[in-house]
Amino acid sequence: MSGVTRSSSEAQPVAVVGRTEFLKARPLGLDSFRENVVVMARCSEVLRPERLRGSRKVELRFGDKTLLASTMIGDPTLLMPDEIGLPQPLFRRLGVKAGDLVQVAPARPPASLATIRAKVDGLVLDDAAFVAVARDLADHRWSDMEVAAFLFACARFMTPEETLGLTRGMIAAGSRLDWGSKLVVDKHCIGGIPGNRTSLIVAPIVASHGLIIPKTSSRAITSPAGTADTMEVLARVDLSEEEMRNVVETCGGCIVWGGRVNLSPADDVLISVERPLSIDTPEQMVASILSKKIAAGVGRLVLDLPVGPSAKLHDSQAAVRLRKLFEFVATNLGLEIEVVFTDGTQPIGRGVGPVLEARDIMAVLANTPGAPADLREKAIRLAARVLDADPDLPGGKAEARARELLESGAARRTMDAIIEAQGPSPLSGTLGSLEHEVVAAAAGRVTAVDCLRISGIARLAGAPTDPGAGIEVLRRIGDVVRRGDPLYRIYGSEHSDFGFALEAAGVDAGFAIANP
């Protein structure tokens, strides 16, 4: 289709090819995020607003792409009758240029929407249903409201077989990377522990040893920072598949955002709705993590499950149930998995939030005196579990090898190479200029730290949307404090967000202190 120039004076006749109706694409300076939204002219001669009262959705076709979109109505000052306005996300998804002719018609709802009602009614879905759901999610055929309804319906009840079916469907809806016969490994954590950013230390340790580790990560869902959010402080993370391959071939590993490389794209749609609703069910978690890892070509995965009273997993019983679900799905999909239970009773490291966590990571990799010892030691232990996959590494030597690679500077050099290969960060990496110390209200010994509360305060301060916002933790369980001693510092950039964080910390600081 050739481009068509918009008239500045009057509308051109609507293009009609046989019985097929077309409108000219006009880019709009709007960001509709994950939603597909179009703007129709109120005086459109092709698709008048009254024809859309039933569903308010249209079907758009351009080339081999078909998408559904919700509609908004624009006045003549915004659009000509022969135009359709496309916000930037939809403009990119359709792959059109300004003036291209886009086929427009009232939309029929995707058949996969019936799965929402089925799950609400407590029915068990088969693999074919989940394949259809994942395909339509990846094609952005569902609205955010429909995605939310599906997530809540699934949260009520899902069998292990359904979780396996959802994972299969999510893998099938995107690309899969193939690294040939090479041993490909990865390490992942389910999250929930502030500052627990061990992946950014494990990845360069493993890559410097010589194993392939294509680390793809999501952005934060319910936490103040995800691995991708923190890595973005150091380097660009929105790499294409070709760029990702080049980094891995050059450095042995990468740390990128999985959403750009089309690995399990349905998961990115689910996450975009889960994030504002703070939904993070075990079944969705398993499908999300394993679909991304298998699509990335990983053959062996070490999975970190922190357990603690304020972690995602409160006790060993919940941890064992989740471990079994991960093992069931992974085994059926041919992925070798090792699940490791770790201490989730308090934050790891000192920083909570992208900039603060990046500072901790680079301090550990540089062997800086005073770098967080708990973050360092946990990263070494997990890296050792990954290195155990190397058949040429003698038994019992993995932890010593991981420590050697860190202390010799080999891991830091590999991280520097990965950062250079991925490209400069688009972020400033500056810590928030607003600062406040939260102090102990009484003397005593720190007996507990509420991870969920600390994460919530850091998010109120602006993290991860504001990378420089967050919390610097100054005390740990077992420390003796006097009245007025600082427990942690809150950082922020926006006065409104910073005020919300201070207010929340004043109500409950998240630290329990008892008489020594």
XYZ file of C-alpha atoms in Angstrom:
516
model
C 0.000 0.000 0.000
C 1.359 3.396 -0.942
C 1.344 6.354 1.397
C -1.369 9.037 1.077
C -0.803 12.684 1.955
C -3.402 14.384 4.138
C -5.130 17.409 2.618
C -4.848 20.582 4.649
C -8.081 22.036 3.322
C -10.716 19.357 2.831
C -11.179 15.621 3.242
C -10.273 13.356 0.366
C -12.816 10.747 -0.747
C -12.748 7.665 1.432
C -10.713 4.917 -0.211
C -12.866 1.909 -1.080
C -11.452 -1.262 -2.601
C -14.351 -3.500 -3.612
C -16.451 -3.778 -0.443
C -13.501 -3.230 1.853
C -13.367 0.142 3.641
C -10.117 1.929 4.433
C -9.037 4.994 6.368
C -5.730 6.817 6.232
C -3.455 6.325 9.234
C -2.586 9.454 11.134
C -0.071 9.245 14.004
C -1.113 10.928 17.245
C 1.228 12.119 19.952
C -0.448 9.954 22.569
C 0.768 6.989 24.607
C -1.982 4.438 25.307
C 0.484 2.086 27.033
C -0.562 -1.563 26.506
C -4.083 -0.722 25.351
C -4.910 -0.582 21.654
C -6.915 2.616 21.199
C -7.886 4.450 18.008
C -9.500 7.843 17.478
C -12.302 7.983 14.898
C -13.594 11.204 13.374
C -17.064 12.104 14.616
C -18.035 12.743 11.010
C -16.392 9.586 9.640
C -18.208 8.333 6.560
C -16.741 4.847 6.829
C -17.552 3.919 10.418
C -19.978 6.224 12.128
C -19.889 6.254 15.957
C -23.439 4.887 16.232
C -22.290 1.651 14.585
C -19.946 1.058 17.518
C -22.417 1.376 20.382
C -22.483 -2.387 20.872
C -18.817 -3.177 21.410
C -16.924 0.106 20.925
C -14.176 -1.931 19.273
C -12.901 -2.010 15.735
C -10.773 -4.476 13.829
C -7.754 -3.013 12.060
C -5.908 -4.775 9.248
C -2.691 -3.741 7.591
C -0.646 -6.192 5.567
C -0.622 -9.486 7.464
C -1.424 -7.869 10.837
C -4.858 -7.801 12.454
C -5.505 -6.014 15.757
C -8.522 -5.061 17.825
C -8.758 -1.586 19.313
C -11.095 0.381 21.529
C -12.394 3.594 20.032
C -12.485 7.239 21.014
C -14.253 9.942 19.037
C -12.416 13.033 17.825
C -13.785 16.374 16.628
C -13.124 17.663 13.073
C -10.334 19.856 14.431
C -8.406 16.668 15.263
C -9.168 14.344 12.349
C -10.491 14.498 8.814
C -13.402 12.170 7.907
C -11.071 9.944 5.865
C -8.539 9.464 8.697
C -8.073 7.250 11.691
C -5.880 8.456 14.573
C -3.372 5.956 15.947
C -1.509 6.543 19.245
C 2.168 5.663 19.173
C 1.977 2.067 20.576
C -0.663 1.003 18.038
C 1.154 2.810 15.235
C 4.228 0.666 15.946
C 2.298 -2.575 16.370
C 0.585 -2.218 12.995
C 3.824 -1.179 11.306
C 2.176 1.607 9.319
C 3.426 4.946 8.034
C 1.495 8.195 8.015
C -1.061 8.088 5.220
C -1.086 4.305 4.776
C -4.536 2.840 4.177
C -5.771 0.769 7.110
C -8.763 -1.538 6.766
C -11.349 -0.762 9.456
C -14.453 -2.701 10.451
C -16.604 -3.270 13.539
C -14.928 -5.987 15.576
C -16.201 -9.349 16.613
C -14.987 -10.257 20.117
C -12.203 -12.861 20.146
C -13.536 -16.353 20.811
C -10.894 -16.703 23.538
C -12.840 -14.243 25.731
C -15.154 -17.143 26.574
C -12.379 -18.470 28.798
C -13.033 -15.659 31.265
C -16.583 -16.810 31.882
C -15.412 -20.431 31.995
C -12.887 -19.644 34.735
C -15.397 -17.518 36.654
C -17.679 -20.585 36.604
C -14.844 -22.718 37.991
C -14.272 -24.776 34.837
C -10.923 -26.369 33.981
C -9.470 -25.200 30.652
C -7.567 -27.415 28.232
C -4.304 -26.640 26.426
C -6.081 -25.413 23.290
C -7.937 -22.760 25.289
C -4.719 -21.434 26.797
C -3.001 -21.405 23.392
C -5.855 -19.235 22.070
C -5.710 -16.954 25.128
C -1.936 -16.455 24.858
C -2.120 -15.794 21.125
C -4.829 -13.149 21.520
C -3.011 -11.547 24.460
C 0.187 -11.338 22.405
C -1.801 -9.780 19.551
C -3.293 -7.202 21.962
C -6.839 -8.349 21.211
C -7.948 -8.065 24.846
C -8.513 -4.849 26.765
C -6.888 -4.280 30.150
C -10.315 -4.786 31.762
C -10.638 -8.196 30.120
C -7.083 -9.154 31.111
C -7.815 -8.172 34.723
C -10.993 -10.280 34.736
C -9.024 -13.270 33.417
C -6.293 -12.836 36.048
C -8.755 -12.649 38.938
C -10.736 -15.620 37.622
C -7.557 -17.698 37.373
C -6.457 -16.541 40.822
C -9.532 -18.221 42.302
C -8.633 -21.678 40.999
C -6.107 -23.239 38.628
C -4.920 -26.846 38.476
C -1.244 -27.753 37.928
C -2.249 -29.030 34.475
C -3.799 -25.644 33.666
C -0.620 -23.893 34.793
C 1.305 -26.171 32.432
C -1.161 -25.395 29.633
C -0.872 -21.646 30.201
C 2.921 -21.900 30.163
C 2.852 -23.875 26.902
C 0.503 -21.344 25.335
C 2.660 -18.403 26.394
C 5.782 -20.027 24.923
C 4.002 -20.785 21.640
C 2.778 -17.192 21.265
C 6.290 -15.734 20.942
C 9.795 -16.357 19.693
C 12.163 -19.064 20.957
C 15.919 -18.648 21.016
C 18.165 -21.518 19.974
C 21.802 -21.498 21.074
C 22.715 -24.713 19.283
C 24.261 -27.446 21.396
C 25.704 -25.064 23.994
C 24.882 -25.489 27.672
C 22.618 -22.545 28.535
C 21.965 -21.722 32.194
C 20.156 -19.100 34.233
C 19.292 -18.075 37.769
C 16.044 -16.448 38.833
C 14.356 -15.287 42.034
C 10.608 -14.998 42.604
C 11.158 -11.613 44.283
C 9.519 -10.130 47.338
C 12.725 -9.379 49.267
C 13.925 -5.747 49.078
C 17.415 -5.338 47.631
C 17.756 -9.010 46.659
C 19.467 -8.224 43.355
C 21.812 -11.222 43.217
C 21.168 -11.953 39.526
C 23.288 -8.980 38.480
C 26.219 -10.509 40.344
C 25.557 -14.148 39.456
C 25.308 -13.460 35.710
C 28.808 -11.945 35.293
C 30.337 -14.607 37.571
C 28.816 -17.396 35.467
C 29.642 -15.716 32.143
C 33.257 -15.131 33.214
C 33.533 -18.866 33.920
C 32.498 -19.633 30.342
C 28.886 -20.796 30.616
C 26.189 -19.127 28.487
C 23.705 -17.113 30.568
C 21.204 -15.055 28.501
C 19.539 -13.342 31.447
C 16.116 -11.986 30.495
C 14.147 -10.269 33.230
C 10.844 -8.540 33.760
C 10.377 -5.138 35.242
C 9.009 -4.835 38.757
C 5.454 -6.051 39.369
C 4.903 -5.471 43.093
C 8.468 -4.547 44.164
C 10.463 -1.274 44.166
C 12.756 -2.655 41.433
C 13.068 -5.633 39.142
C 16.335 -6.929 37.725
C 15.680 -5.092 34.449
C 14.902 -1.834 36.316
C 18.175 -1.991 38.230
C 20.273 -3.021 35.226
C 18.817 -0.098 33.283
C 20.624 2.246 35.681
C 23.887 0.759 34.346
C 23.094 -0.016 30.696
C 20.384 -0.164 28.076
C 18.077 -3.182 28.560
C 15.510 -2.899 25.733
C 17.611 -4.867 23.231
C 16.239 -6.571 20.142
C 16.791 -10.295 19.640
C 19.691 -9.644 17.263
C 21.306 -7.205 19.696
C 20.844 -9.644 22.559
C 22.502 -12.434 20.565
C 25.450 -10.196 19.746
C 25.975 -9.345 23.432
C 25.807 -13.014 24.472
C 28.187 -14.096 21.709
C 30.630 -11.345 22.714
C 30.402 -11.530 26.507
C 28.927 -14.943 27.280
C 25.879 -13.399 28.869
C 23.517 -10.441 29.019
C 21.003 -8.844 31.381
C 18.079 -7.517 29.342
C 14.376 -6.801 29.537
C 12.516 -9.790 28.094
C 9.655 -7.706 26.686
C 11.634 -6.335 23.742
C 12.833 -9.696 22.383
C 9.290 -11.103 22.006
C 9.900 -13.969 24.421
C 6.510 -14.946 25.846
C 4.891 -11.615 24.833
C 1.599 -12.681 26.416
C 3.387 -12.562 29.762
C 4.299 -8.918 29.231
C 0.629 -8.101 28.682
C -0.364 -9.955 31.853
C 2.403 -8.257 33.846
C 1.326 -4.813 32.653
C -2.061 -5.410 34.294
C -0.742 -7.350 37.299
C 1.560 -4.481 38.262
C -1.043 -1.791 39.122
C -3.353 -4.414 40.671
C -0.516 -6.031 42.698
C -1.561 -9.505 41.542
C 1.146 -12.152 41.853
C -0.427 -15.606 42.235
C 1.711 -18.778 42.336
C 0.245 -20.102 39.084
C 0.815 -16.883 37.158
C 4.296 -16.649 38.658
C 5.238 -20.152 37.495
C 3.867 -19.620 33.987
C 5.542 -16.218 33.713
C 9.000 -17.289 34.862
C 9.203 -20.641 33.095
C 7.730 -19.444 29.792
C 10.373 -16.697 29.643
C 13.247 -19.050 30.517
C 12.265 -21.785 28.061
C 11.644 -19.231 25.302
C 15.149 -17.839 25.970
C 16.626 -21.276 25.288
C 17.637 -22.007 28.892
C 18.353 -25.671 29.638
C 19.099 -25.476 33.352
C 17.615 -23.026 35.864
C 18.495 -22.321 39.491
C 15.471 -20.822 41.220
C 15.688 -18.793 44.435
C 12.633 -19.045 46.715
C 13.073 -16.731 49.736
C 11.017 -17.786 52.766
C 10.122 -15.442 55.607
C 7.185 -14.006 57.567
C 6.868 -10.963 55.267
C 8.158 -12.619 52.065
C 5.937 -13.956 49.285
C 6.370 -17.378 50.876
C 5.551 -17.090 54.574
C 6.491 -20.604 55.659
C 8.085 -23.845 54.539
C 4.722 -25.418 53.667
C 3.946 -22.699 51.112
C 7.500 -22.930 49.795
C 7.272 -26.691 49.243
C 3.942 -26.336 47.413
C 5.404 -23.741 45.076
C 8.569 -25.784 44.546
C 6.491 -28.770 43.489
C 4.484 -26.669 41.027
C 7.667 -25.270 39.477
C 9.151 -28.768 39.232
C 5.964 -30.227 37.703
C 5.760 -27.623 34.929
C 9.518 -27.496 34.278
C 9.865 -31.288 34.066
C 6.974 -31.570 31.600
C 8.591 -28.912 29.412
C 12.073 -30.446 29.464
C 13.707 -27.808 31.650
C 16.155 -28.943 34.327
C 15.438 -26.962 37.484
C 16.991 -26.722 40.954
C 14.939 -24.905 43.572
C 16.829 -23.310 46.466
C 15.112 -22.074 49.637
C 16.827 -18.959 51.032
C 16.454 -16.602 53.998
C 13.661 -14.109 53.377
C 13.363 -12.643 56.861
C 14.848 -9.225 55.995
C 16.179 -7.109 53.097
C 19.361 -8.170 51.321
C 22.067 -5.549 50.883
C 21.380 -1.939 51.739
C 19.736 -0.406 48.673
C 16.035 -0.702 47.833
C 15.249 0.925 44.500
C 17.069 0.893 41.124
C 19.885 3.417 41.743
C 20.572 2.259 45.294
C 20.560 -1.411 44.282
C 22.872 -0.734 41.326
C 25.282 0.949 43.736
C 25.329 -2.176 45.945
C 25.884 -4.473 42.967
C 28.841 -2.561 41.592
C 30.375 -2.341 45.083
C 30.243 -6.137 45.403
C 31.638 -6.708 41.893
C 34.459 -4.222 42.570
C 35.287 -5.900 45.917
C 34.883 -2.513 47.574
C 35.545 -2.557 51.344
C 32.231 -2.227 53.118
C 30.189 -3.681 50.233
C 27.109 -5.530 51.549
C 28.432 -8.867 52.806
C 25.024 -10.593 52.800
C 24.437 -9.717 49.139
C 27.942 -10.862 48.241
C 27.736 -14.209 50.033
C 24.261 -15.062 48.761
C 25.322 -14.266 45.179
C 28.366 -16.522 45.534
C 26.267 -19.410 46.844
C 23.726 -19.105 44.036
C 26.426 -18.699 41.382
C 27.967 -21.926 42.679
C 24.662 -23.750 42.131
C 24.660 -22.545 38.529
C 28.323 -23.435 37.968
C 27.602 -26.971 39.155
C 26.052 -27.490 35.702
C 29.551 -27.445 34.172
C 30.519 -31.116 33.713
C 34.212 -30.174 33.639
C 34.140 -28.510 37.073
C 35.119 -31.027 39.793
C 32.502 -31.803 42.413
C 32.626 -29.554 45.464
C 34.639 -26.859 43.670
C 31.821 -24.651 42.412
C 31.651 -22.246 45.361
C 35.430 -21.814 45.443
C 35.365 -21.119 41.703
C 32.581 -18.533 42.066
C 34.478 -16.786 44.859
C 37.695 -16.808 42.806
C 35.981 -15.229 39.793
C 34.541 -12.475 41.999
C 37.654 -11.750 44.059
C 40.026 -11.790 41.048
C 38.011 -9.090 39.284
C 37.037 -11.419 36.414
C 33.324 -11.005 37.150
C 33.663 -7.197 37.278
C 35.477 -7.164 33.931
C 32.743 -9.300 32.407
C 30.066 -7.002 33.812
C 31.868 -3.987 32.361
C 31.971 -5.742 28.971
C 28.238 -6.545 29.168
C 27.425 -2.932 30.075
C 29.503 -1.631 27.156
C 27.990 -4.149 24.717
C 24.393 -3.380 25.732
C 24.962 0.345 25.361
C 24.643 3.394 27.586
C 21.767 3.704 29.999
C 18.962 6.113 29.061
C 18.639 7.019 32.763
C 20.601 9.604 34.712
C 21.417 7.220 37.550
C 21.153 10.072 40.054
C 19.965 9.457 43.601
C 16.868 11.428 44.605
C 17.645 14.832 46.098
C 15.006 14.511 48.836
C 16.258 12.626 51.889
C 14.819 11.713 55.275
C 16.072 9.445 58.075
C 13.606 7.177 59.847
C 14.840 6.664 63.403
C 14.214 4.185 66.205
C 11.378 5.236 68.495
C 12.905 3.353 71.416
C 16.129 1.670 72.485
C 16.487 -2.073 72.080
C 17.404 -4.847 69.671
C 15.981 -5.137 66.142
C 13.941 -8.340 66.191
C 12.180 -8.179 62.809
C 12.068 -6.209 59.572
C 8.869 -6.201 57.522
C 10.003 -6.723 53.912
C 6.555 -5.949 52.529
C 6.368 -2.681 54.477
C 9.855 -1.575 53.404
C 9.008 -2.353 49.774
C 5.745 -0.450 50.055
C 7.416 2.656 51.471
C 10.073 2.555 48.741
C 7.340 2.324 46.099
C 5.469 5.240 47.674
C 8.700 7.247 47.432
C 8.575 6.696 43.663
C 10.555 3.519 42.930
C 10.889 2.038 40.370
C 9.244 4.688 38.138
C 11.688 7.169 39.654
C 14.960 5.174 39.622
C 16.566 7.495 42.172
C 13.849 6.913 44.755
C 14.009 4.214 47.386
C 15.394 3.263 50.776
C 18.891 2.747 52.157
C 18.633 0.188 54.973
C 21.013 0.939 57.843
C 20.113 -1.704 60.442
C 19.617 -5.459 60.406
C 17.989 -8.032 62.654
C 20.081 -8.432 65.802
C 21.468 -4.886 65.800
C 21.210 -2.937 69.075
C 19.929 0.623 68.661
C 19.394 3.629 70.873
C 16.347 5.860 70.706
C 16.847 8.217 67.749
C 19.352 6.000 65.901
C 18.649 5.926 62.137
C 17.031 2.720 60.831
C 16.947 3.704 57.158
C 16.976 6.670 54.816
C 14.209 7.436 52.326
C 15.170 9.069 49.025
C 12.889 10.666 46.464
C 12.612 13.260 43.734
C 8.949 14.285 43.767
C 7.660 16.071 46.858
C 4.220 14.453 46.661
C 5.561 10.889 46.448
C 8.175 11.631 49.098
C 5.478 12.944 51.402
C 3.416 9.757 50.999
C 6.468 7.654 51.889
C 7.236 9.702 55.007
C 3.622 9.511 56.102
C 3.603 5.711 55.703
C 6.898 5.352 57.583
C 5.468 7.468 60.393
C 2.497 5.126 60.754
C 4.617 1.951 60.642
C 8.362 2.056 60.017
C 8.537 -1.689 59.364
C 11.065 -2.383 62.151
C 10.264 -4.272 65.357
C 12.473 -3.329 68.325
C 12.426 -5.123 71.663
C 14.285 -4.520 74.906
C 17.826 -5.936 74.669
